[in-house]
Structures are given as C-alpha cells and as structure tokens.
C-alpha cells in the first residue's frame, strides 16, 4: 500500500494563497472580519486541496460535535428499527448526525460502546440497556462532562438520567385481563431476564391481573428464556408436555408468540380455541401469522421521536433535563384472532 | 444548566503530581522510558481526575482510530441486520469499534453520512448504496486519504472500490426457471429501482430464464415499486384486475411477496394452485406466511463477515485491496409450498 497522503492544514492553504494562517482560519469559520472575496478564494482553495476541518479541535472550541450517539441492545428487531427511525427523523430535522452501535445484549460490549461514543465526542447519548447490564457506572464519564444521557425502553432508576418508557405494567395487566375474559384460567407467561424493567414490569402486570380475578399465580406456568424464536420453540415443546395443558399464553414479545403458535399448531392445538395467545410489540409479523396475533402496540417510532426531542431541546435550548425524570408513553391493546374466542 | 466542566489536560495532571507534562504524556502512552511506579501514579491520577485521552490527536499520530464505519440504506430489514451482525462479529474479534448510519435510501443523506464518517476518522468504510444514488463522488475524499471503502450488496463498478455481492442474475434465473418448471407461463415480476445492481441483475435473470424457455418477455407483467409491504399490497390489487390472471409471481424481496400473498389469498386466489409465488432473501417471515415462501437464501451474515474481513485484513496486514475487485458470494434457491405444485 502506498504511503498515506499528508493531511492538509490551514498553513498549507495560507502558504499557497500567500495569506496568513489566521486569515485562513477566520475565513473557514466564516468570520465577519475577512473580506468576502478573500473568503471565497480561501474556501475554494480549501476544497480543491482536500482540506478537512479539524473537527475535533473545533469541537473542543465549540463544545459540540453535532453528533448524537445511540446504543441499543440489538438492531435486528422491528421495534428497535422503529425507535431509530423516530430518532433519525428528529436528528435530521435539527442537522445533527446519528451514529449507532449495538451492545449485543452484553454489558461488556455496552461499556466499549460507551467509551467509543465518548471518544467520538457525541453531544448526547440515547441508550436502551443490554440484557445483563447490572450497573450504569460506564455512563458516569458523560455526567462528569455534562453530556446528557437519556435511557429509553430498557431503563434504570437514576437521579441523573431521564427515562422514557411505556407503562409495561399496565399493558401486561390489560392483556392478561383480556385473556382471562376469554375464559383462560391457566395462562403461561414467557418472558426474559427480569433484571430489565420491561420484563419485570410485564411480569408484575401479569401477576396483578391474575390476582384481580382471583387466580393464584402458579410458578410452573412461568418460563424465562431470551424470547428468540428458537428458544421459544423449545419452550413451546415443554408446554405441550404439560398436563393439563394451559389454556392461555402471554409472551413478552411477538417473535416468541409467533414461534409458539407455529409449534402448537403443528401439534394440532387450536388457537385460540385450545390455547388463546397474546404477544407484545405489534411487529409486522403479528399480522402475517395465522391466526393474527393479539398484542400490545408499542410505539417505537414515537418513543424515538420523544427521546430525540428531549435530548435536542436540552442541547439547543438548554432545557433542564433533571426536571424530566420519567416520560411514560401510551401503549394500546390490539385484539386479534389469536385470542378472540367466540362467546 | 450549570457550566460545563473544564476538560482535564496532561498539564493539569503534571501540575498536580509535580512532574513534567512530557512525563505524563509518555506515561499515558506506556512509554518504556518512564519509571514503573511513576507510570502507575500518573495513570491513577489521570483516572481519578477524569482525564480523557485526546483520541483525535493521538489518532492523527497513530493514523488510526480503530473505528469502522458502516452506511446502509435502512436498518429495518432482516437482511441488513444479518449483514451488520456478521460485520460486528469480525470487528469485535479484532478490537475495532463499529459505528453505523443509515442513508434512508437517499443520496443526500448518504453524502452527509459519508462526511460524518470522514470527520469521525473511521479507519475504513463499508457501504451499501441508497436507492437513488447516482454517483459515488462523495466517497472520493476517502480515496484521497487512502481510507479503504468497500461496497457490499448494492454496489457500483469502480476502479477504486472492491465490491461484495451475490450473483443476483443467477439467483433470479434459477427461481424464475423453477416457476416455469411448475407450469407458470405468465409470471409477474415485482422489483425496485433498476439503477441498483441488485434489482437490474434480478430483472436480467428473470428475462434470461423466460427466453431460455421460449417465453416472450411481457412489459405488462413487470411492476416497479419500493418493495415495501404497503406498495406491494397496492400492486397485488392491480394484479387481481389483470385478465387473464398471471399464474406466477416473482418478487424481488420477501416483504413484497408476503404482502402479495396476503392480498391474493383474501381475494380467494389459491397459492400455489392459481398463482405460484416466490420471494428473495429468506427473511424469517418467509417461514411464517402460509403457505411458506419459496425464496433465495441470501447469506447476509456471511456477506458481513467477508466484507469486514477483507477490510480488516487490509488495515492490519496491508493486503492490497485493489487486487480484489469483486467477491461474489453463493446463494441458494429454497423451494417451499408457495410455489411447489403437485405434478
């Protein structure tokens, strides 16, 4: 490989045009004190010579990079795509750039992502926590430098970080109540690591709905997996071995519910007649599976918009973030054929 | 908001410990000439004071940032997620960080993404082009600085950029041939902007298969949309108005094929009896739709791995990228119920 080209500096431009480096610097910053024609000439030369502004140094001066960072657990979910689309819209409208990284559900990688974002000098950070993150110390360098960090969806209680999430408790309470109204009394719940608020709150909502209707919580009906299609197919096989079979199934995401429906149908179980099924998220696949899936419409795009707006309002207008502790978004129960029994 | 904390410099650390700034600098770079205990003391102080290494300046010295950039058209596709997962694996194994941005299918945003990546001083860039990108001049600043750029999936012919893609022509030729073998003679093809290689090559493969079997290409059977579920539902309604109806349908992605199957089924059309349907990509949804979808297994994860390996081998071992002009990956036809007619 040939040697790298030397980076063009303002001194190179100054030398070529026979002006001072200070003039070049001022011209490139569009300073009032530089004559208009000189400015034009300098900008033209800078472009031709391939000058790349020292964004780091100028960021230090300006104290901003116009870059927003996002750390998500995984990119391969419809919900995450929706959130990012919402963030992207707001970020673009405000002439910020977005850089994204994924923790792949591990705290270790989340720590590395945070370091990279800090070194890239993002102006602000939006984070949804990894599956196994047990503390958020790795975001403290941001607090120290007054770089705002906002948690969304998978959040933690923390004095310094605002949080944006839906009322997972209420959503799970409603969907479980709906299954009970369809006549279900033995409702399996499949969820993931209850270290994360989204799963612990859904479990709490499930339990509260059972209690409300006088049904005792049965530990043997609770399954914890990673909610992937593969893991849930295995759980569905375990469900098939239960005696008596459950008559309801509430999965903490749609991928899990879809996978279960496929296994259960193949085994001759009627959905919703034998087992009424509900998911969570309203992924597009919920309208492809037959029967279509009852679920919670989780407004990812809106969540992304709200998170990005909160962050950018803070950056632009210096709104006080500390005042916004939590922002809870609405969700809604969508009843489809997978749970709707004829009465 | 209170004023930002002042950035800690090596001078602050030097002052506090009563050593020279040069010693601090050497210690933080783990230089041999600094006494071990002094080094320890300096590193400890730097951590306590919240010193953030001037990664930009040190990147200039080291000439690398250990950051790989990826620009994709959209994050909300299963294929893109797979590609990024493959890239991420290789990048992590080699202690690089990954930052991702999406062009949202517009050249305008792709240009902005490229600028941000350049200013973030990525060591290399992996790009899949936007829907309407008509030239790749915005990547020339990378060439000028010897920063490698590799195109994957949606590529362009260019002397300076290696390309990684699957043989879209062959895949489309095979899948169209399969539909013809099932007895189809009036095969609709739904595809997207043929400015992009992936779509023009699939169209070429479709036409070649027709010709091979003595079927004349019929312009009225070709539909161009953005391959989204919504656009394809509208196209499916148009198909329903055709007289005679087509007997085969080859969509250039699975989302489009799934959406068409849903509309056609609702209208009482039998799949594959009346219309045999095939998609492209082997998205998970292809095994959820009933009947399961015949498709092309497009190995996204492998494509990501190959692209990242090529890039990192170049960065680490200085392999000559110019020698690799094109890398063509294998794909495979997967025949499922949506096209398999009883003979």
XYZ file of C-alpha atoms in Angstrom:
686
model
C 0.000 0.000 0.000
C 1.387 3.423 -0.875
C 2.076 5.858 1.940
C -0.821 7.946 3.202
C -1.239 11.424 1.863
C -0.234 14.181 4.226
C -3.164 15.892 5.915
C -3.750 19.408 4.513
C -3.529 22.141 7.167
C -4.534 25.771 7.218
C -0.798 26.546 6.927
C -0.675 24.780 3.549
C -3.610 26.831 2.344
C -2.107 30.044 3.727
C 1.202 29.339 2.009
C -0.417 28.605 -1.323
C -2.504 31.783 -1.272
C 0.145 33.919 0.372
C -2.117 34.993 3.232
C -1.761 34.454 6.957
C -2.896 31.242 8.646
C -5.090 33.365 10.897
C -6.904 34.729 7.850
C -7.445 31.214 6.522
C -8.747 30.088 9.879
C -11.125 33.042 10.145
C -12.311 32.615 6.563
C -13.086 28.945 7.128
C -15.053 29.868 10.213
C -16.951 32.420 8.153
C -15.686 35.254 10.322
C -17.026 38.774 9.660
C -13.601 40.372 9.678
C -12.472 38.645 6.477
C -13.116 40.300 3.121
C -15.810 38.481 1.120
C -13.640 37.802 -1.930
C -10.753 36.574 0.182
C -13.173 34.279 1.968
C -14.397 32.881 -1.335
C -10.853 32.325 -2.575
C -9.830 30.555 0.620
C -12.883 28.301 0.725
C -12.326 27.378 -2.912
C -8.650 26.561 -2.311
C -9.519 24.544 0.805
C -11.977 22.454 -1.183
C -9.572 21.918 -4.051
C -6.704 20.930 -1.781
C -8.924 18.491 0.110
C -8.730 20.311 3.413
C -10.598 18.501 6.153
C -11.583 20.719 9.028
C -10.077 19.661 12.288
C -13.453 18.747 13.636
C -12.039 17.511 16.887
C -10.255 20.720 17.695
C -13.124 22.865 16.540
C -15.490 20.657 18.509
C -13.442 21.351 21.583
C -13.791 25.047 20.916
C -17.461 24.886 20.008
C -18.008 22.254 22.651
C -20.206 20.291 20.295
C -19.823 17.793 17.501
C -23.438 17.771 16.247
C -23.356 14.027 16.633
C -25.892 12.101 18.682
C -24.995 8.566 19.714
C -27.418 5.703 20.197
C -26.658 2.409 21.920
C -29.244 -0.337 21.501
C -29.190 -3.985 22.583
C -29.713 -5.320 19.052
C -30.547 -3.883 15.679
C -32.414 -6.948 14.454
C -35.801 -6.152 15.878
C -38.668 -4.340 14.320
C -39.172 -2.309 17.490
C -35.548 -1.106 17.511
C -35.770 -0.151 13.831
C -38.872 1.884 14.579
C -37.233 3.668 17.506
C -34.183 4.511 15.423
C -36.372 5.774 12.582
C -38.075 8.120 15.063
C -34.756 9.327 16.451
C -33.340 9.749 12.963
C -36.243 11.946 11.900
C -35.740 14.425 14.741
C -31.968 14.346 14.472
C -32.060 15.068 10.734
C -34.568 17.873 11.126
C -32.126 19.523 13.517
C -28.998 18.993 11.413
C -27.413 16.533 13.763
C -25.803 13.289 12.661
C -26.605 9.959 14.197
C -24.177 7.173 14.988
C -25.450 3.876 16.260
C -23.881 0.909 17.971
C -25.278 -2.278 19.441
C -24.331 -3.904 22.733
C -25.424 -7.336 21.509
C -27.087 -7.677 24.918
C -23.841 -7.730 26.911
C -22.691 -5.177 29.469
C -19.102 -5.730 28.357
C -19.795 -4.505 24.857
C -22.045 -1.734 26.156
C -19.062 -0.428 28.144
C -16.910 -0.434 24.995
C -19.651 1.270 23.018
C -19.906 3.978 25.671
C -16.141 4.560 25.529
C -16.184 4.852 21.744
C -19.110 7.280 21.900
C -17.277 9.382 24.472
C -14.130 9.451 22.375
C -16.204 10.399 19.345
C -17.380 13.307 21.476
C -21.065 12.820 20.913
C -23.157 15.757 22.080
C -25.620 13.424 23.726
C -26.392 9.770 24.119
C -29.584 7.711 23.935
C -29.351 4.254 25.493
C -31.501 1.166 25.833
C -29.733 -1.210 28.207
C -28.302 -4.645 27.442
C -29.791 -7.846 28.801
C -27.213 -8.318 31.549
C -26.195 -4.772 32.480
C -26.077 -4.636 36.269
C -24.980 -1.039 36.786
C -24.569 2.124 34.747
C -21.210 3.350 36.040
C -19.882 3.304 32.477
C -22.063 6.324 31.716
C -20.641 8.400 34.552
C -17.877 9.934 32.415
C -20.722 11.532 30.430
C -22.281 13.045 33.542
C -18.895 14.397 34.585
C -18.629 16.207 31.267
C -22.259 17.355 31.280
C -23.032 15.258 28.212
C -26.686 14.319 28.501
C -27.602 10.631 28.606
C -31.226 9.546 28.228
C -32.418 5.988 28.714
C -35.319 4.679 26.686
C -37.361 1.494 26.857
C -34.876 -0.519 28.926
C -34.146 1.960 31.664
C -32.810 2.208 35.214
C -33.788 4.368 38.115
C -31.062 7.005 38.401
C -31.002 10.593 39.604
C -29.004 11.850 36.651
C -30.628 10.170 33.699
C -34.139 10.849 32.438
C -36.038 7.780 31.324
C -38.574 7.197 28.576
C -40.663 4.061 28.556
C -44.149 2.708 28.185
C -46.206 1.560 31.127
C -45.258 -2.093 30.807
C -47.154 -2.957 33.974
C -50.411 -1.545 32.675
C -50.009 -3.111 29.225
C -49.372 -6.582 30.681
C -52.200 -6.127 33.175
C -54.596 -5.347 30.331
C -53.524 -8.145 28.026
C -53.637 -10.741 30.806
C -57.055 -9.435 31.864
C -58.206 -9.828 28.275
C -57.081 -13.480 28.213
C -58.936 -14.110 31.485
C -62.071 -12.532 29.998
C -61.788 -15.033 27.139
C -62.120 -17.762 29.743
C -58.443 -18.560 30.315
C -57.503 -19.639 33.847
C -54.166 -21.386 33.285
C -52.119 -18.737 31.481
C -48.470 -19.413 30.690
C -46.199 -16.340 30.687
C -42.954 -16.462 28.710
C -40.592 -13.599 29.436
C -36.891 -12.698 29.612
C -34.411 -11.546 32.241
C -36.423 -9.776 34.939
C -33.359 -7.653 35.720
C -34.689 -5.414 32.943
C -37.627 -3.194 33.807
C -39.558 -4.081 30.669
C -39.735 -7.754 31.673
C -40.133 -7.337 35.433
C -42.954 -4.851 34.913
C -44.751 -7.133 32.468
C -44.459 -9.981 34.947
C -45.821 -7.728 37.677
C -48.769 -6.755 35.439
C -49.463 -10.416 34.635
C -49.477 -11.309 38.326
C -51.663 -8.341 39.261
C -54.284 -9.284 36.662
C -54.364 -12.867 37.939
C -54.809 -11.622 41.478
C -57.532 -9.177 40.471
C -59.503 -12.104 39.033
C -58.829 -14.413 41.961
C -56.443 -16.712 40.094
C -53.435 -17.837 42.054
C -50.019 -17.282 40.455
C -48.516 -20.657 39.517
C -44.712 -20.684 39.278
C -44.825 -23.679 36.924
C -46.571 -21.533 34.305
C -43.720 -19.019 34.176
C -40.919 -19.529 31.635
C -37.814 -17.348 31.274
C -35.875 -17.506 28.021
C -34.322 -14.936 25.677
C -37.600 -14.582 23.741
C -35.922 -15.618 20.477
C -37.843 -17.774 18.006
C -35.541 -20.738 18.664
C -35.692 -20.584 22.449
C -39.453 -20.135 22.334
C -39.934 -23.149 20.057
C -38.209 -25.210 22.758
C -40.437 -23.685 25.446
C -43.488 -24.487 23.311
C -42.412 -28.139 23.264
C -42.291 -28.058 27.063
C -45.763 -26.523 27.147
C -47.047 -29.413 25.014
C -45.860 -31.844 27.695
C -47.870 -30.120 30.448
C -50.827 -31.986 31.873
C -53.315 -30.409 31.926
C -52.396 -28.109 29.061
C -52.593 -24.376 29.728
C -55.487 -22.530 28.080
C -53.740 -19.189 27.618
C -50.280 -17.944 26.637
C -48.881 -14.444 27.056
C -45.417 -13.958 25.552
C -43.376 -10.838 26.317
C -42.649 -10.309 22.628
C -44.193 -11.173 19.271
C -41.292 -13.261 17.947
C -41.765 -15.605 20.884
C -45.561 -15.758 20.454
C -45.287 -16.429 16.702
C -42.794 -19.217 17.252
C -45.040 -20.811 19.899
C -48.116 -20.603 17.680
C -46.231 -22.390 14.909
C -45.166 -25.243 17.185
C -48.570 -25.522 18.875
C -50.465 -25.531 15.552
C -48.181 -28.220 14.175
C -49.065 -30.341 17.228
C -52.771 -29.962 16.468
C -53.558 -27.391 19.161
C -56.307 -24.971 18.128
C -55.534 -21.275 18.535
C -57.454 -19.615 20.208
C -59.892 -22.494 20.967
C -57.490 -24.664 22.969
C -54.922 -22.010 23.836
C -55.521 -18.277 23.399
C -52.252 -16.494 22.598
C -51.023 -12.911 23.023
C -47.711 -11.237 22.242
C -46.175 -7.814 22.798
C -44.842 -5.115 20.403
C -47.127 -5.269 17.354
C -44.322 -6.289 14.998
C -45.382 -6.623 11.337
C -45.176 -10.418 11.668
C -48.136 -10.293 14.071
C -50.353 -9.672 11.022
C -48.714 -12.437 8.977
C -49.060 -15.344 11.412
C -52.371 -17.208 11.192
C -54.343 -16.566 13.277
C -53.246 -12.917 13.521
C -51.735 -12.137 16.890
C -53.276 -10.202 19.754
C -50.568 -7.875 21.021
C -49.607 -4.540 22.555
C -48.960 -1.712 20.128
C -45.650 -0.396 21.377
C -44.999 2.891 19.676
C -41.330 2.622 18.811
C -41.241 5.481 16.327
C -42.919 7.799 18.819
C -40.546 6.693 21.567
C -37.578 7.529 19.342
C -39.030 10.929 18.468
C -39.743 11.797 22.083
C -36.288 10.719 23.245
C -34.506 12.645 20.495
C -36.648 15.742 21.022
C -35.940 15.751 24.728
C -32.237 15.451 24.060
C -32.058 18.072 21.337
C -34.236 20.568 23.205
C -31.798 20.235 26.017
C -28.805 20.745 23.730
C -30.272 23.629 21.770
C -32.403 25.425 24.317
C -30.558 24.319 27.416
C -33.780 22.932 28.881
C -33.067 21.384 32.213
C -33.014 17.628 31.797
C -33.006 16.964 35.510
C -36.561 18.223 35.734
C -37.738 15.468 33.424
C -37.279 12.382 35.432
C -39.548 9.977 33.595
C -41.652 10.167 30.471
C -44.208 7.432 30.171
C -45.727 6.801 26.753
C -49.108 5.340 25.938
C -49.472 1.858 24.509
C -52.604 0.037 23.413
C -54.052 -3.445 23.439
C -54.816 -4.783 19.944
C -57.158 -7.763 19.997
C -56.866 -10.130 17.021
C -57.909 -13.693 16.194
C -55.215 -15.457 18.217
C -57.095 -14.704 21.432
C -60.631 -13.725 20.449
C -62.874 -16.666 21.325
C -66.476 -16.894 20.214
C -68.711 -16.405 23.214
C -27.766 24.040 33.159
C -24.517 24.656 35.050
C -21.413 25.475 33.005
C -19.510 22.562 31.508
C -16.584 21.169 33.424
C -13.218 22.123 32.036
C -11.539 19.369 30.057
C -8.637 17.838 32.037
C -5.306 18.092 30.216
C -1.954 16.451 30.747
C -0.797 19.820 32.141
C -3.353 19.576 34.944
C -2.114 16.097 35.807
C 1.526 17.234 35.627
C 0.819 20.170 37.908
C -0.963 18.068 40.463
C 1.796 15.450 40.619
C 4.624 17.936 40.232
C 6.118 16.153 37.214
C 6.651 17.393 33.667
C 3.875 17.277 31.068
C 6.208 15.235 28.861
C 6.460 12.591 31.574
C 2.686 12.467 31.895
C 2.326 12.155 28.160
C 4.891 9.346 27.982
C 3.371 7.534 30.934
C -0.089 7.612 29.390
C 1.360 6.213 26.197
C 3.004 3.471 28.264
C 6.457 4.586 27.169
C 9.447 2.475 28.247
C 11.416 5.458 29.462
C 9.074 6.206 32.349
C 9.661 4.573 35.700
C 7.053 1.917 36.508
C 5.883 3.486 39.777
C 5.673 6.939 38.242
C 3.637 5.433 35.439
C 1.245 3.834 37.930
C 0.878 7.077 39.864
C 0.157 9.065 36.689
C -2.368 6.603 35.323
C -4.151 6.550 38.685
C -4.270 10.350 38.844
C -5.468 10.565 35.241
C -8.335 8.203 36.018
C -9.287 9.998 39.204
C -9.244 13.407 37.564
C -11.379 12.158 34.678
C -8.718 12.666 32.010
C -9.978 11.793 28.537
C -7.225 10.976 26.109
C -7.159 13.265 23.155
C -8.124 10.466 20.839
C -8.291 12.740 17.856
C -4.759 13.977 18.218
C -3.426 10.545 19.034
C -5.356 9.134 16.076
C -3.576 11.610 13.876
C -0.290 10.358 15.211
C -1.248 6.699 15.055
C -3.112 7.317 11.833
C -5.931 5.100 13.013
C -8.993 5.340 15.179
C -9.875 1.643 15.392
C -13.344 2.583 14.232
C -15.016 1.009 11.219
C -17.978 2.834 9.710
C -20.952 1.229 8.004
C -23.516 3.022 5.863
C -26.639 1.054 4.979
C -29.820 2.112 3.182
C -32.102 1.122 6.071
C -31.750 -0.703 9.338
C -35.264 -2.100 9.317
C -34.638 -5.195 7.265
C -33.762 -8.643 8.366
C -31.057 -8.863 5.695
C -29.363 -5.660 6.892
C -29.455 -6.880 10.495
C -27.784 -10.100 9.418
C -25.075 -8.273 7.488
C -24.353 -5.994 10.441
C -24.229 -8.977 12.804
C -21.600 -10.544 10.535
C -19.582 -7.343 10.362
C -19.890 -6.842 14.116
C -18.505 -10.309 14.826
C -15.326 -9.726 12.816
C -14.901 -6.170 14.044
C -15.209 -7.229 17.706
C -12.817 -10.124 17.283
C -10.247 -7.628 16.034
C -10.826 -4.995 18.718
C -12.308 -2.450 16.401
C -15.449 -0.468 17.165
C -18.332 -0.191 14.789
C -20.426 2.886 14.082
C -23.426 2.638 11.836
C -25.555 5.127 9.992
C -28.420 4.794 7.544
C -28.978 6.751 4.336
C -32.740 6.172 4.449
C -32.416 5.400 0.736
C -31.453 8.944 -0.293
C -28.191 10.054 -1.842
C -28.456 13.351 0.026
C -28.303 11.670 3.401
C -25.669 9.227 2.191
C -23.445 12.224 1.403
C -23.962 13.588 4.923
C -23.267 10.182 6.427
C -20.030 9.950 4.452
C -18.949 13.384 5.712
C -19.675 12.453 9.322
C -17.752 9.194 8.929
C -14.802 11.069 7.459
C -14.825 13.593 10.282
C -15.017 10.753 12.785
C -11.876 9.491 11.097
C -13.018 5.954 10.557
C -10.232 3.600 9.536
C -12.394 2.096 6.839
C -15.891 2.209 5.471
C -18.380 -0.436 4.355
C -21.222 0.852 2.202
C -24.404 -0.463 0.635
C -25.789 2.242 -1.639
C -29.050 4.172 -1.309
C -31.962 3.711 -3.663
C -31.302 6.865 -5.679
C -27.530 7.299 -5.515
C -26.378 8.213 -8.993
C -22.651 8.597 -8.409
C -20.101 7.873 -5.697
C -18.099 11.102 -5.759
C -18.882 11.606 -2.083
C -16.536 8.727 -1.281
C -13.594 10.273 -3.112
C -12.279 12.116 -0.046
C -11.703 8.643 1.414
C -9.677 7.517 -1.586
C -7.613 10.699 -1.376
C -6.723 9.850 2.218
C -6.194 6.138 1.479
C -9.089 5.165 3.708
C -10.448 1.931 2.267
C -14.076 1.852 1.120
C -15.748 -1.442 0.284
C -19.189 -1.730 -1.253
C -21.411 -4.654 -0.399
C -24.716 -5.887 -1.809
C -25.711 -2.641 -3.540
C -22.519 -1.866 -5.375
C -21.134 0.121 -8.302
C -18.461 -0.616 -10.838
C -15.469 1.476 -9.804
C -11.740 1.013 -10.110
C -11.013 2.023 -6.544
C -13.647 0.206 -4.569
C -13.849 -3.552 -4.145
C -17.360 -4.979 -4.282
C -19.002 -7.877 -2.498
C -22.309 -9.204 -3.719
C -24.231 -12.317 -4.588
C -24.872 -13.407 -8.137
C -28.289 -11.810 -8.392
C -28.571 -12.728 -12.064
C -28.061 -16.427 -11.390
C -30.388 -16.456 -8.389
C -33.212 -14.804 -10.336
C -32.556 -17.037 -13.325
C -32.919 -20.127 -11.120
C -36.030 -19.011 -9.274
C -37.781 -17.956 -12.483
C -36.784 -21.255 -14.099
C -38.280 -23.058 -11.113
C -41.609 -21.226 -11.553
C -41.629 -22.149 -15.248
C -40.994 -25.792 -14.336
C -44.088 -25.617 -12.123
C -46.061 -24.793 -15.235
C -46.099 -20.980 -14.991
C -46.054 -19.102 -18.291
C -47.358 -15.667 -17.259
C -45.014 -14.672 -14.453
C -45.303 -11.216 -12.884
C -42.048 -9.716 -11.620
C -42.194 -7.038 -8.925
C -38.912 -5.223 -8.363
C -37.448 -1.847 -7.372
C -35.286 0.855 -8.931
C -33.184 -0.849 -11.606
C -30.496 1.792 -11.080
C -29.301 -0.549 -8.313
C -27.388 -3.623 -9.432
C -29.359 -5.969 -7.198
C -32.621 -5.153 -8.977
C -31.310 -4.785 -12.521
C -29.494 -8.128 -12.239
C -32.595 -9.882 -10.915
C -34.597 -8.464 -13.785
C -31.937 -9.639 -16.210
C -32.050 -13.139 -14.694
C -35.835 -13.208 -14.904
C -35.733 -12.223 -18.576
C -32.984 -14.727 -19.394
C -34.969 -17.592 -17.840
C -38.058 -16.639 -19.842
C -36.010 -16.552 -23.022
C -34.366 -19.880 -22.262
C -37.834 -21.459 -22.060
C -39.167 -19.691 -25.153
C -41.467 -17.332 -23.247
C -41.577 -13.793 -24.545
C -40.945 -11.014 -22.028
C -44.188 -9.079 -21.482
C -43.703 -5.496 -20.246
C -47.187 -5.501 -18.713
C -46.089 -8.191 -16.251
C -43.304 -6.026 -14.814
C -44.033 -3.806 -11.799
C -41.595 -1.388 -10.173
C -42.296 -0.203 -6.637
C -40.242 0.229 -3.475
C -40.910 -3.394 -2.438
C -42.494 -2.298 0.838
C -45.484 -4.222 2.184
C -47.793 -1.264 1.545
C -46.676 -0.621 -2.033
C -46.855 -4.326 -2.831
C -50.389 -4.637 -1.462
C -51.385 -1.974 -3.977
C -49.559 -3.827 -6.767
C -51.350 -7.038 -5.741
C -54.679 -5.252 -6.203
C -53.574 -4.323 -9.723
C -52.616 -7.921 -10.382
C -56.121 -9.003 -9.347
C -57.561 -6.783 -12.086
C -55.492 -8.458 -14.830
C -57.332 -10.567 -17.339
C -56.193 -13.278 -17.734
C -54.615 -13.504 -14.286
C -50.920 -14.316 -14.151
C -50.013 -17.820 -12.962
C -46.695 -16.966 -11.341
C -45.255 -14.155 -9.231
C -41.593 -13.469 -8.506
C -40.999 -10.598 -6.059
C -37.518 -9.139 -5.568
C -37.875 -9.365 -1.788
C -39.815 -11.391 0.770
C -41.709 -8.481 2.317
C -43.251 -7.802 -1.076
C -44.084 -11.479 -1.709
C -45.660 -11.897 1.751
C -47.791 -8.809 1.285
C -48.959 -10.033 -2.147
C -49.804 -13.495 -0.813
C -51.957 -11.928 1.897
C -53.924 -9.814 -0.590
C -54.268 -12.630 -3.131
C -55.427 -15.156 -0.522
C -58.017 -12.719 0.796
C -59.361 -12.445 -2.773
C -59.756 -16.226 -2.952
C -56.723 -16.919 -5.139
C -55.082 -20.280 -4.368
C -51.342 -20.224 -3.738
C -49.611 -22.032 -5.462
C -52.523 -23.599 -7.445
C -53.697 -20.401 -9.151
C -50.559 -18.327 -8.721
C -47.206 -19.781 -7.646
C -45.206 -17.217 -5.641
C -41.507 -16.727 -4.949
C -39.617 -14.080 -2.983
C -35.984 -13.224 -2.357
C -33.833 -13.033 0.852
C -35.123 -15.846 3.077
C -36.294 -13.481 5.809
C -37.734 -15.217 8.893
C -41.234 -14.151 7.806
C -40.924 -16.473 4.800
C -41.471 -19.378 7.228
C -44.396 -17.669 8.982
C -46.580 -16.864 5.977
C -48.899 -19.677 4.884
C -48.048 -21.248 2.535
C -44.341 -20.908 3.399
C -42.488 -18.893 0.805
C -40.115 -20.147 -1.876
C -37.149 -17.777 -1.842
C -33.426 -17.238 -2.312
C -31.284 -17.736 0.747
C -29.198 -14.584 0.739
C -26.421 -15.032 3.231
C -26.338 -11.668 4.957
C -24.257 -12.738 7.934
C -21.647 -14.268 5.648
C -21.621 -11.177 3.452
C -20.956 -9.017 6.514
C -18.170 -11.303 7.677
C -16.500 -11.383 4.287
C -16.699 -7.601 3.876
C -15.312 -6.914 7.345
C -12.559 -9.496 6.970
C -11.465 -8.021 3.663
C -11.365 -4.557 5.209
C -9.556 -5.544 8.395
C -7.023 -7.738 6.612
C -6.245 -4.725 4.533
C -5.892 -2.474 7.586
C -3.881 -4.924 9.665
C -1.820 -6.781 7.090
C -1.795 -4.092 4.422
C -3.224 -6.549 1.898
C -3.710 -4.826 -1.390
C -7.390 -4.078 -1.791
C -7.034 -3.118 -5.443
C -6.322 -6.735 -6.302
C -9.726 -7.763 -5.041
C -12.077 -6.231 -7.467
C -15.194 -8.305 -6.872
C -16.141 -11.014 -4.472
C -19.220 -12.956 -5.446
C -20.943 -15.000 -2.770
C -23.060 -18.088 -3.224
C -26.808 -18.013 -2.726
C -29.302 -20.862 -2.912
C -32.836 -21.495 -4.066
C -35.139 -22.723 -1.282
C -38.318 -24.306 -2.593
C -41.318 -24.178 -0.235
C -45.097 -24.609 -0.509
C -45.833 -21.215 -2.084
C -44.560 -22.463 -5.447
C -44.413 -26.259 -5.258
C -47.315 -27.583 -7.299
C -48.366 -31.221 -7.237
C -47.445 -32.758 -10.539
